[in-house]
Coordinates of C-alpha atoms in Angstrom, one line a residue:
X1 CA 0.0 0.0 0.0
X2 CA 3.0 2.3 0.7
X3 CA 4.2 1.5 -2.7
X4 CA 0.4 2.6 -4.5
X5 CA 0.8 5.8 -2.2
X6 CA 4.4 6.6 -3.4
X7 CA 3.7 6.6 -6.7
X8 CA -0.2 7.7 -6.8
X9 CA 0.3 11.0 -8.9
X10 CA 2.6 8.4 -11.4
X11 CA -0.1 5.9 -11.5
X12 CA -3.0 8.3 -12.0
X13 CA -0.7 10.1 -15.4
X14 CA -0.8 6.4 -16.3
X15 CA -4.4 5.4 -16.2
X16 CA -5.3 8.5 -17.7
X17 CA -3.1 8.0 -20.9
X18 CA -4.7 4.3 -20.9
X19 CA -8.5 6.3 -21.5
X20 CA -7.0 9.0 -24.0
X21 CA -5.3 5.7 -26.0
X22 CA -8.6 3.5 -25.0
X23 CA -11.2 6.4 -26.6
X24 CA -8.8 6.2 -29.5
X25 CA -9.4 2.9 -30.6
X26 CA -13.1 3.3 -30.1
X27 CA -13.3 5.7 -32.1
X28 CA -13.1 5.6 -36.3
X29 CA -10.6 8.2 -37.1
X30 CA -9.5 8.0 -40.8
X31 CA -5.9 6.9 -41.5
X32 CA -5.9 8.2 -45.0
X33 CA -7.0 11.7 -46.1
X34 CA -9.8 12.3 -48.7
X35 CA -12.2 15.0 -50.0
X36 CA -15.9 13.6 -51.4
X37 CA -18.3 15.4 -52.6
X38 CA -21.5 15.4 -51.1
X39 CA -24.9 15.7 -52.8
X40 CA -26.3 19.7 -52.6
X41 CA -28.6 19.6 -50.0
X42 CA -32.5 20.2 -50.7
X43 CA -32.9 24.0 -51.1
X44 CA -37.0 24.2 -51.9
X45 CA -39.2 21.4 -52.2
X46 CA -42.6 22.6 -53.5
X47 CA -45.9 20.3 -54.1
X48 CA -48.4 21.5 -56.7
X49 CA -52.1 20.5 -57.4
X50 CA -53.2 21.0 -61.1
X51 CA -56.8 19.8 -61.5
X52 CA -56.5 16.9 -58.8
X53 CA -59.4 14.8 -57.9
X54 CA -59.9 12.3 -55.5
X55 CA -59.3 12.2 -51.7
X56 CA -56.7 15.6 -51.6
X57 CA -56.0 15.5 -47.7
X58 CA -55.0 11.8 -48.0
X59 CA -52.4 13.2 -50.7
X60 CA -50.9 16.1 -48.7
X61 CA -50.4 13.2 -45.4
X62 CA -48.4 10.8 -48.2
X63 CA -46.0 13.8 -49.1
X64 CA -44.8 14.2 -45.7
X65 CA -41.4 16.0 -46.8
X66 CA -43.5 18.8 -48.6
X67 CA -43.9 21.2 -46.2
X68 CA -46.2 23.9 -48.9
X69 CA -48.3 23.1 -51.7
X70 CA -50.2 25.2 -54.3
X71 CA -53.5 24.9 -55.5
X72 CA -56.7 26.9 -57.2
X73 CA -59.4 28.5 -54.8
X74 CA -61.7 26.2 -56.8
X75 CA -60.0 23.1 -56.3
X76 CA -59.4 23.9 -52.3
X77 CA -63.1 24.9 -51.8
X78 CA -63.5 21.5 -52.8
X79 CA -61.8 19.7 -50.0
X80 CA -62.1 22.0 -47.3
X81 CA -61.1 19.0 -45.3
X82 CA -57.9 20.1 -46.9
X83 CA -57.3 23.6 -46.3
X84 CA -54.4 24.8 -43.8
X85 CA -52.0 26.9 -43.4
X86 CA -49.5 24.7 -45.4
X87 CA -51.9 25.3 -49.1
X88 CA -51.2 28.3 -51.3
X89 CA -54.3 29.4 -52.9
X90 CA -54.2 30.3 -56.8
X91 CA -57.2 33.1 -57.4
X92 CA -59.4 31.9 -60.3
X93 CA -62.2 34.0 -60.7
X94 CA -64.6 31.4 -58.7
X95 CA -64.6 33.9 -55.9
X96 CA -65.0 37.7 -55.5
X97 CA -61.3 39.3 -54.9
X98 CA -63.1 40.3 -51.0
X99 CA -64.2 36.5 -50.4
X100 CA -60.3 35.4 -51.8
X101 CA -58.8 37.6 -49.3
X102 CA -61.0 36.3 -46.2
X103 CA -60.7 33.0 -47.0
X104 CA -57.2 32.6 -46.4
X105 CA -55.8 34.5 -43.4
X106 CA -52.3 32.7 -43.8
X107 CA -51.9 34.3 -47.2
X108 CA -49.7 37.6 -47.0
X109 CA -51.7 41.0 -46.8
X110 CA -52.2 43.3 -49.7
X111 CA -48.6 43.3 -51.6
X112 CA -49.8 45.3 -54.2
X113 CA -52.2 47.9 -53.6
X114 CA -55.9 47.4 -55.2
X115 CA -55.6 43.6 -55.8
X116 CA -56.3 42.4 -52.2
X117 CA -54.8 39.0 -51.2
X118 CA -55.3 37.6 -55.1
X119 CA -51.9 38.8 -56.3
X120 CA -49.0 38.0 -53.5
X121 CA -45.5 36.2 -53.5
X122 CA -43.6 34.6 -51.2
X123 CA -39.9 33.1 -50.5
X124 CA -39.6 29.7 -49.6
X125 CA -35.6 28.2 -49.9
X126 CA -33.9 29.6 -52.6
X127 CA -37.2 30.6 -54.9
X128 CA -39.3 33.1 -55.0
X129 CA -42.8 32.1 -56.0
X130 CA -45.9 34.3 -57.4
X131 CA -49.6 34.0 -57.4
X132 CA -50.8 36.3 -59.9
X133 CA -54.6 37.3 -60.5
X134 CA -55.1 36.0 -64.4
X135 CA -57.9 38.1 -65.0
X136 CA -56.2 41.3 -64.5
X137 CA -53.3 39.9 -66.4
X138 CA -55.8 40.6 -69.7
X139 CA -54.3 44.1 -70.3
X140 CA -50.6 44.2 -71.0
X141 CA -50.0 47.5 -68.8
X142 CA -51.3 45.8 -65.8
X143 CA -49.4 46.8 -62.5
X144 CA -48.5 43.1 -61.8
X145 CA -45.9 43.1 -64.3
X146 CA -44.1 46.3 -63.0
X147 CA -44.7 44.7 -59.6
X148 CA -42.8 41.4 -60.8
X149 CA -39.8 43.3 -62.0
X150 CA -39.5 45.0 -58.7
X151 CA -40.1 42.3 -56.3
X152 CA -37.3 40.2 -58.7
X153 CA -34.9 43.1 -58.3
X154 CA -35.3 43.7 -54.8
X155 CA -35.1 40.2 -54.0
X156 CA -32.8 37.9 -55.7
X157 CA -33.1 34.8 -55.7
X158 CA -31.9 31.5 -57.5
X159 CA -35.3 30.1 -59.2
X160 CA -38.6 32.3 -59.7
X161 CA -42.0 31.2 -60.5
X162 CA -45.6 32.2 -61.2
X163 CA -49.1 30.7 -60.4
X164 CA -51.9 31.8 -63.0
X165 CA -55.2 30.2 -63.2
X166 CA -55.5 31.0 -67.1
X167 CA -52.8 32.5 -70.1
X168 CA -53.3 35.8 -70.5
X169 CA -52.8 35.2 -74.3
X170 CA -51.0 38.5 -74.4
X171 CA -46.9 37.6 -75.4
X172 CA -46.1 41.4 -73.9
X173 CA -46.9 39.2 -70.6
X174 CA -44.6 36.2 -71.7
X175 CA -42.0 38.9 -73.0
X176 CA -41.8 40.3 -69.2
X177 CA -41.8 36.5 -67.3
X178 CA -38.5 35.9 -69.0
X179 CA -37.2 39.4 -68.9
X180 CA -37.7 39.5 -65.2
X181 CA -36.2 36.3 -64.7
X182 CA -39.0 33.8 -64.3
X183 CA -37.8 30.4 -64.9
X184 CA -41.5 28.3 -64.5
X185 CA -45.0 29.4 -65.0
X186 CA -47.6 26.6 -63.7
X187 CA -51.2 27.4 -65.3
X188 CA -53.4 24.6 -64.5
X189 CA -52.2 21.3 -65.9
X190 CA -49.0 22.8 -68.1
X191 CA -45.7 23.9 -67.3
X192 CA -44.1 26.8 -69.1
X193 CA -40.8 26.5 -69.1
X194 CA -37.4 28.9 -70.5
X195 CA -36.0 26.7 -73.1
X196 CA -32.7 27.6 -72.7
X197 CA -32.7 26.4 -68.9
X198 CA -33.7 23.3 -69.6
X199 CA -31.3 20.2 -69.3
X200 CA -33.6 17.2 -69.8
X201 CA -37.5 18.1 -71.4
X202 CA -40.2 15.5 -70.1
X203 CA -41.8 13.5 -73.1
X204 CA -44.7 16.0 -73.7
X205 CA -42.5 18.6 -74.4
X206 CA -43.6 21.2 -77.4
X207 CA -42.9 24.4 -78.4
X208 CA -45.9 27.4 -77.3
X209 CA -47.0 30.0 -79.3
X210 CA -44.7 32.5 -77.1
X211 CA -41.0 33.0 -77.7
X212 CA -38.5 31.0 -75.7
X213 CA -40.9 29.3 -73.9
X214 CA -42.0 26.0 -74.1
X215 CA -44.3 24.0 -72.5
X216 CA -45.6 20.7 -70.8
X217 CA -48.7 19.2 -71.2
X218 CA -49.4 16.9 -68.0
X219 CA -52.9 15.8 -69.7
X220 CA -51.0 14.1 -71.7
X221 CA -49.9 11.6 -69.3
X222 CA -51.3 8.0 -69.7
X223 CA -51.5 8.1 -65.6
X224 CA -53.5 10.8 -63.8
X225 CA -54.2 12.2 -61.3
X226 CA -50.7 13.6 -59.8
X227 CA -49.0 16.3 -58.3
X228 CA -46.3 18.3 -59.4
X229 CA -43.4 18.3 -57.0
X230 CA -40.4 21.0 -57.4
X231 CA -37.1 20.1 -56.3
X232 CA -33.6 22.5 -56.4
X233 CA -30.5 20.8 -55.6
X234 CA -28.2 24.2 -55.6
X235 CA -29.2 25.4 -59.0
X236 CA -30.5 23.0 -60.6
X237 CA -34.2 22.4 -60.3
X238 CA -36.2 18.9 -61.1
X239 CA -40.0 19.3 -62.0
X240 CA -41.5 15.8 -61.7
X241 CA -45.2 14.1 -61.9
X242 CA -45.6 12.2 -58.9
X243 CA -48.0 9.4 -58.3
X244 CA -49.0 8.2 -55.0
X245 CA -46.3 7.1 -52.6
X246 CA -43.6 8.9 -54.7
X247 CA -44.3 7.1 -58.2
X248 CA -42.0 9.2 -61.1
X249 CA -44.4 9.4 -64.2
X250 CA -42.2 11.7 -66.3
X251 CA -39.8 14.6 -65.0
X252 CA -38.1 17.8 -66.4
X253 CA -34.8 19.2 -65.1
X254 CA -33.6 23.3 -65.7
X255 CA -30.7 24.5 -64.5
X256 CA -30.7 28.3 -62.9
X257 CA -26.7 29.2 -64.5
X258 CA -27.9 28.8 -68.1
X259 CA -30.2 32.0 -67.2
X260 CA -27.7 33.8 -65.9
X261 CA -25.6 34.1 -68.9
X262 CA -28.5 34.8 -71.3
X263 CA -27.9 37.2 -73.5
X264 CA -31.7 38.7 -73.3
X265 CA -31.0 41.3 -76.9
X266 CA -29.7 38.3 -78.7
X267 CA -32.4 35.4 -78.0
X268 CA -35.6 37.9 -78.3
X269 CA -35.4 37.7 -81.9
X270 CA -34.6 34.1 -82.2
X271 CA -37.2 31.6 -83.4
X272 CA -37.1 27.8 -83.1
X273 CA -37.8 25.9 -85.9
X274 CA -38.9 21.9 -84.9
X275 CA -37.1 19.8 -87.8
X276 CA -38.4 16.3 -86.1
X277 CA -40.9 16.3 -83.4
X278 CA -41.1 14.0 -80.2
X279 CA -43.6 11.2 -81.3
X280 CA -42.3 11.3 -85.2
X281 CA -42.5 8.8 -87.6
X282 CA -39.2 6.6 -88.1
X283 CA -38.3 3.5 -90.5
X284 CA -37.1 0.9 -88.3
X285 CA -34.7 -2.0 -88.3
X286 CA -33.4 -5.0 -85.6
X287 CA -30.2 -5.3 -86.1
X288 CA -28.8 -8.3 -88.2
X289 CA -26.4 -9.1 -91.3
X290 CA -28.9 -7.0 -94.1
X291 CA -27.4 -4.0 -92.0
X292 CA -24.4 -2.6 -93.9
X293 CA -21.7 0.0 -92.6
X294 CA -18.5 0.8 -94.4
X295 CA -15.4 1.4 -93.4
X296 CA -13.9 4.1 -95.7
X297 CA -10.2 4.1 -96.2
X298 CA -8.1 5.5 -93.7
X299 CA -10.7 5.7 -90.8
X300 CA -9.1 4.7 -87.5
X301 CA -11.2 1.9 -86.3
X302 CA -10.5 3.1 -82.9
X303 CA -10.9 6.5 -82.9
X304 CA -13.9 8.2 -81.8
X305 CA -16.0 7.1 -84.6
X306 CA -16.0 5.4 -87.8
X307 CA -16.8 8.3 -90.0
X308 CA -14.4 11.5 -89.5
X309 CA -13.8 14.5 -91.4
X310 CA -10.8 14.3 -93.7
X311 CA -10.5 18.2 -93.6
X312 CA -12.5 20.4 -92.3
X313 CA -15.3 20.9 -94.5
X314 CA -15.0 17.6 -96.8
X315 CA -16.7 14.6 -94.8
X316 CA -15.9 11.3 -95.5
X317 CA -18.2 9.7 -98.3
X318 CA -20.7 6.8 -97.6
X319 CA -21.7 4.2 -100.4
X320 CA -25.4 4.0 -100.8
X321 CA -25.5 0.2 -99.1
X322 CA -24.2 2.2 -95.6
X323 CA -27.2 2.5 -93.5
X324 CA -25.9 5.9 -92.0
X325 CA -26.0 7.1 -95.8
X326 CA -28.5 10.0 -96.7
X327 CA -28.7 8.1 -100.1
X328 CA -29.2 4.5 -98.4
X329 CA -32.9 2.8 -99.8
X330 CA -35.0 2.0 -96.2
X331 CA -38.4 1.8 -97.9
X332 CA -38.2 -1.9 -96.9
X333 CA -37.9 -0.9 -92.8
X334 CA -41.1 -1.1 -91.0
X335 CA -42.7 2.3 -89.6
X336 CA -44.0 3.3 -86.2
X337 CA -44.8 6.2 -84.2
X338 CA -42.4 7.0 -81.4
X339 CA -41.4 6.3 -78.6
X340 CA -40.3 3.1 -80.0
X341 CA -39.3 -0.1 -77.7
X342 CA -39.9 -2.2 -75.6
X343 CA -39.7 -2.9 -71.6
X344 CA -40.6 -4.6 -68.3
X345 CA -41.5 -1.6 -66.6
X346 CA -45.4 -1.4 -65.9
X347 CA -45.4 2.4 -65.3
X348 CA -43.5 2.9 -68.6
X349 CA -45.1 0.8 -70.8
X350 CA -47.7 2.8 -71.3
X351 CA -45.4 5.6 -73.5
X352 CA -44.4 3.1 -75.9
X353 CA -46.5 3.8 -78.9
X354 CA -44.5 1.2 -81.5
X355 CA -43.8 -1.9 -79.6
X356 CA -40.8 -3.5 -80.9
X357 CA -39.8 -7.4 -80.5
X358 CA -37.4 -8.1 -77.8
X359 CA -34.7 -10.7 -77.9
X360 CA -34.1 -10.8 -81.2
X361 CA -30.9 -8.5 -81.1
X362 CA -29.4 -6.1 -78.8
X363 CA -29.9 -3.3 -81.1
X364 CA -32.6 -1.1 -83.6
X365 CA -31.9 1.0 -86.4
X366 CA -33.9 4.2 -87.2
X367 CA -34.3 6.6 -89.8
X368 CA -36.3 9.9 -90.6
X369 CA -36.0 12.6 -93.2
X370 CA -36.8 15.6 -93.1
X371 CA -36.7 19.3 -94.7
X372 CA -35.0 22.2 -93.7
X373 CA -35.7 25.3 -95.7
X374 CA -33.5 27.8 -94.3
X375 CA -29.9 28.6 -95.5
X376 CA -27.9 26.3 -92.7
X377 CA -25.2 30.1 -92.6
X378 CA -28.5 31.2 -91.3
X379 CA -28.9 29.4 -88.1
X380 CA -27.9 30.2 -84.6
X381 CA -28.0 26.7 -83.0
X382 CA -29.0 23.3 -83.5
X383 CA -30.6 21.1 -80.6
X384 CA -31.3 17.2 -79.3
X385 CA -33.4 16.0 -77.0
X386 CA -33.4 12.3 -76.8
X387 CA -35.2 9.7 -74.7
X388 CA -33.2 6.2 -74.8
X389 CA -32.3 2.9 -72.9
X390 CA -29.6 1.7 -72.6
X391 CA -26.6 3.7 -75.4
X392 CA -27.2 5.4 -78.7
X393 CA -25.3 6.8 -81.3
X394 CA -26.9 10.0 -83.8
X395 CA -25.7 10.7 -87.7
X396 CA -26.7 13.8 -89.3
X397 CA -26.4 13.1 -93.3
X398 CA -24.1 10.3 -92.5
X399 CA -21.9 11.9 -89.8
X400 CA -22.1 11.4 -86.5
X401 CA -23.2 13.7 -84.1
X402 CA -23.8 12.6 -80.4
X403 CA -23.1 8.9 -78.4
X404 CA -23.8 7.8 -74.8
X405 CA -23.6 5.2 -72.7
X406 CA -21.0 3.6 -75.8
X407 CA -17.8 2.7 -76.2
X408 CA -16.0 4.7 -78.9
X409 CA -15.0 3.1 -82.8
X410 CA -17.0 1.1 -84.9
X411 CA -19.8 -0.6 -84.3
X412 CA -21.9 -3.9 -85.1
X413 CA -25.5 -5.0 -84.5
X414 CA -23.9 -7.6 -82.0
X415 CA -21.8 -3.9 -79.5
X416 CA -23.4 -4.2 -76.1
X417 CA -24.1 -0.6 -74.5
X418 CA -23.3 0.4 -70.8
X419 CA -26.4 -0.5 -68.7
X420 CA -27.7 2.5 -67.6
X421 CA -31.6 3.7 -66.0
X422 CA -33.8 5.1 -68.9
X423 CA -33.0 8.8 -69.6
X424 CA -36.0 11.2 -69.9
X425 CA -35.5 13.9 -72.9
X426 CA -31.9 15.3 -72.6
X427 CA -31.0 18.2 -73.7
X428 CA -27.9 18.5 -75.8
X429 CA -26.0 21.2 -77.8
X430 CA -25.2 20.2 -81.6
X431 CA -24.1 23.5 -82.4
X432 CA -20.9 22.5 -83.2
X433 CA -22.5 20.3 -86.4
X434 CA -24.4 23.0 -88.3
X435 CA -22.3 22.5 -90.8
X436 CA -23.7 18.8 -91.3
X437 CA -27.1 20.4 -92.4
X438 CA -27.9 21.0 -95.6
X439 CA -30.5 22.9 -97.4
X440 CA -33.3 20.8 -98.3
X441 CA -33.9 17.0 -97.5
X442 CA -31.7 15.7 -94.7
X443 CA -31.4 12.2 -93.0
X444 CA -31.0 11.5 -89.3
X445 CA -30.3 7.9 -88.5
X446 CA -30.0 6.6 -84.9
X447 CA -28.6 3.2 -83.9
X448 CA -29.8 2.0 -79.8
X449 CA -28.1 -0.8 -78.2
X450 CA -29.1 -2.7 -75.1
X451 CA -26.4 -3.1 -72.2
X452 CA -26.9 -7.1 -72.5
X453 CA -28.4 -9.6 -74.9
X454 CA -31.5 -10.4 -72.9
X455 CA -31.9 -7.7 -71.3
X456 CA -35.6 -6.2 -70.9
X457 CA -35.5 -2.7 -72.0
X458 CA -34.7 -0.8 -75.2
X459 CA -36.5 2.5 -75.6
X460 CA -36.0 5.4 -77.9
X461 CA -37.6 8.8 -79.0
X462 CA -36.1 12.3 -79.7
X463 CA -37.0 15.8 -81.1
X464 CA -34.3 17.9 -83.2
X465 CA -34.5 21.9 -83.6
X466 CA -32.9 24.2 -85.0
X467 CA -32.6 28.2 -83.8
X468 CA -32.6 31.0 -86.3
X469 CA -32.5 34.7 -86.1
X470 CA -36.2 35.5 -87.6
X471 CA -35.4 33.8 -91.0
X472 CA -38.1 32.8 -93.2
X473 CA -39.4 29.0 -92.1

């Protein structure tokens, strides 16, 4: 015991050191130093009710991780079950502008003197939303417009969007959305939408009657009802059409830095000109030995295609048996209506509109024509948005313009493709191949390939546009 006394201060140092070494080894410390990268967090999550029908409380209570939703006075006098503090109303005209403003004590007073509660915004994450009074909206000097440009300018925020209940039909009101800087306009079952934001369109995706906007038609989905669910993930921002219990039906995806850099004097006089529309017509083929591809002399059969320019204007010539080849005869291919494929998926069977017959090879030839009437010197851009499972490769009169999800160099009917999830409409920039275009009739041909033999999925659809500075169609 004399000994323990002696040397108590000694001992304690020790047992301490033990713990500190002890805590140590319980503890996971990294040995190695790295950096990831983390997903952005959520910034807004939004929840939207077109024309919904059915039991609308039970909806809000499966959408737990919305904390807001929008929807028309019409639609919440419906389900007043529903109402709370969490709905945004839309003013439609089914109630006086005094009734609107009673109805909703959670709504922000008058913002804007004369309109009452129907014309208010607010901020939720990094957006800025608007609910705007469509009726008043009929006369293009209307003070919500000024109002707009204000509140945008006073405010700034990454992603802003407007509620109507109706389109104004006037493009003096379109012309000041996408001056001030609104990204999204939601009027009852369709989503405008800035064209040059977008990175992937949704299937029903077609050009408006208002410049730079286009828009998506959500009656046009083979699954109703659903809600519209807004997502930003820094800034970018994922519109989808949600089922019950989080079903996907169809999404769209815009991303807030291609605004920023718009050049708003250059792109209000440009026009876009549709050269092949989503759901087209296309000559089709499974692959097998009746499709032909040459390999022209001195093409490296490694390189990053088999058909490269041998200057820079002078493109390598195809024979007329090359499938790829404007001048190729395909009036033996069968024809359907796009999207063409097939698949296991339930949910997305229903966009097929040309089945094709699985299992026979891992890839499908297409090929459409089509006319351009402008002067190719003429145009400003050129544009893709394709829908496939699992790779693809595009040729524009026999060169090729765009490949995913596939290796590089030549390929056969029998080249596998990387597995991949089916991509939705993506958006990519061909402006580098408007020299590929020629005045007149032009040939786009598309090979798909699966990312095994027997796999279950092969889909394919796309839309091609061109952008012009107010030259004659």
């Amino acid at each position: 015991m004399a000994f323990l006394y002696k040397f108590k201060l000694s001992l304690s140092l020790l047992v301490l050191i033990g713990i500190l070494l002890g805590s140590f080894s319980w503890t996971k410390v990294p040995m190695e130093g790295f950096k990831s990268n983390a997903a952005s967090p959520t910034s807004f999550r939004f929840g939207y009710f077109s024309q919904q029908e059915g039991d609308f409380g039970e909806w809000i209570k499966q959408f737990r991780d919305i904390s807001f939703f929008a929807a028309s006075n019409q639609l919440l006098q419906k389900h007043p079950e529903a109402q709370s503090f969490q709905l945004y109303p839309i003013y439609d005209g089914s109630a006086t502008e005094q009734s609107f403003s009673q109805a909703y004590p959670h709504v922000p007073k008058e913002t804007l003197s004369g309109y009452g509660k129907s014309v208010y915004s607010i901020t939720q994450g990094t957006a800025r939303l608007f609910f705007l009074n469509a009726d008043r909206l009929q006369d293009a000097g209307d003070g919500q417009l000024e109002w707009i440009r204000k509140t945008i300018n006073g405010n700034k925020q990454t992603f802003a969007f407007a509620w109507l209940s109706e389109d104004p039909k006037l493009p003096e009101v379109w012309k000041t959305f996408r001056e001030a800087g609104i990204s999204a306009v939601f009027i009852r079952n369709s989503v405008y939408v800035l064209d040059l934001a977008v990175t992937q369109a949704p299937s029903q995706y077609q050009s408006s009657e208002y410049e730079n906007w286009k828009v998506w038609d959500l009656t046009k989905l083979k699954d109703t009802p659903v809600v519209t669910v807004l997502e930003a993930h820094g800034n970018a921002l994922t519109v989808k059409a949600e089922k019950e219990q989080g079903q996907v039906l169809d999404q769209l995806e815009l991303n807030a830095d291609n605004l920023a850099s718009w050049d708003l004097s250059t792109l209000q006089e440009k026009q876009d000109i549709s050269l092949v529309g989503i759901q087209s017509l296309w000559h089709y083929h499974a692959g097998d030995d009746s499709i032909k591809s040459a390999l022209p002399e001195g093409v490296d059969l490694v390189g990053e295609g088999p058909i490269i320019e041998t200057s820079h204007t002078d493109p390598v010539p195809l024979p007329a048996y090359d499938w790829r080849s404007p001048e190729y005869d395909d009036s033996g291919w069968k024809t359907g209506r796009a999207p063409l494929g097939y698949t296991n998926n339930k949910e997305r069977q229903s966009y097929i509109q040309t089945g094709l017959v699985a299992g026979l090879t891992p890839t499908y030839y297409f090929r459409k024509s089509f006319d351009l009437k402008n002067d190719p010197k003429t145009l400003s851009g050129l544009f893709l948005h394709i829908a496939y499972e699992d790779g693809y490769v595009v040729y524009l009169n026999g060169q090729e313009v765009s490949r995913d999800a596939i290796l590089t160099g030549v390929l056969t009917d029998s080249s596998l493709a990387i597995a991949n999830e089916f991509t939705f409409y993506r958006r990519i920039d061909l402006k580098a191949h408007l020299n590929k275009l020629v005045k007149g009739t032009n040939v786009i041909a598309v090979e798909v390939h699966r990312g095994h033999p027997g796999a279950p999925n092969l889909l394919f659809d796309l839309d091609l546009s061109v952008e012009t500075k107010g030259e004659e169609r």
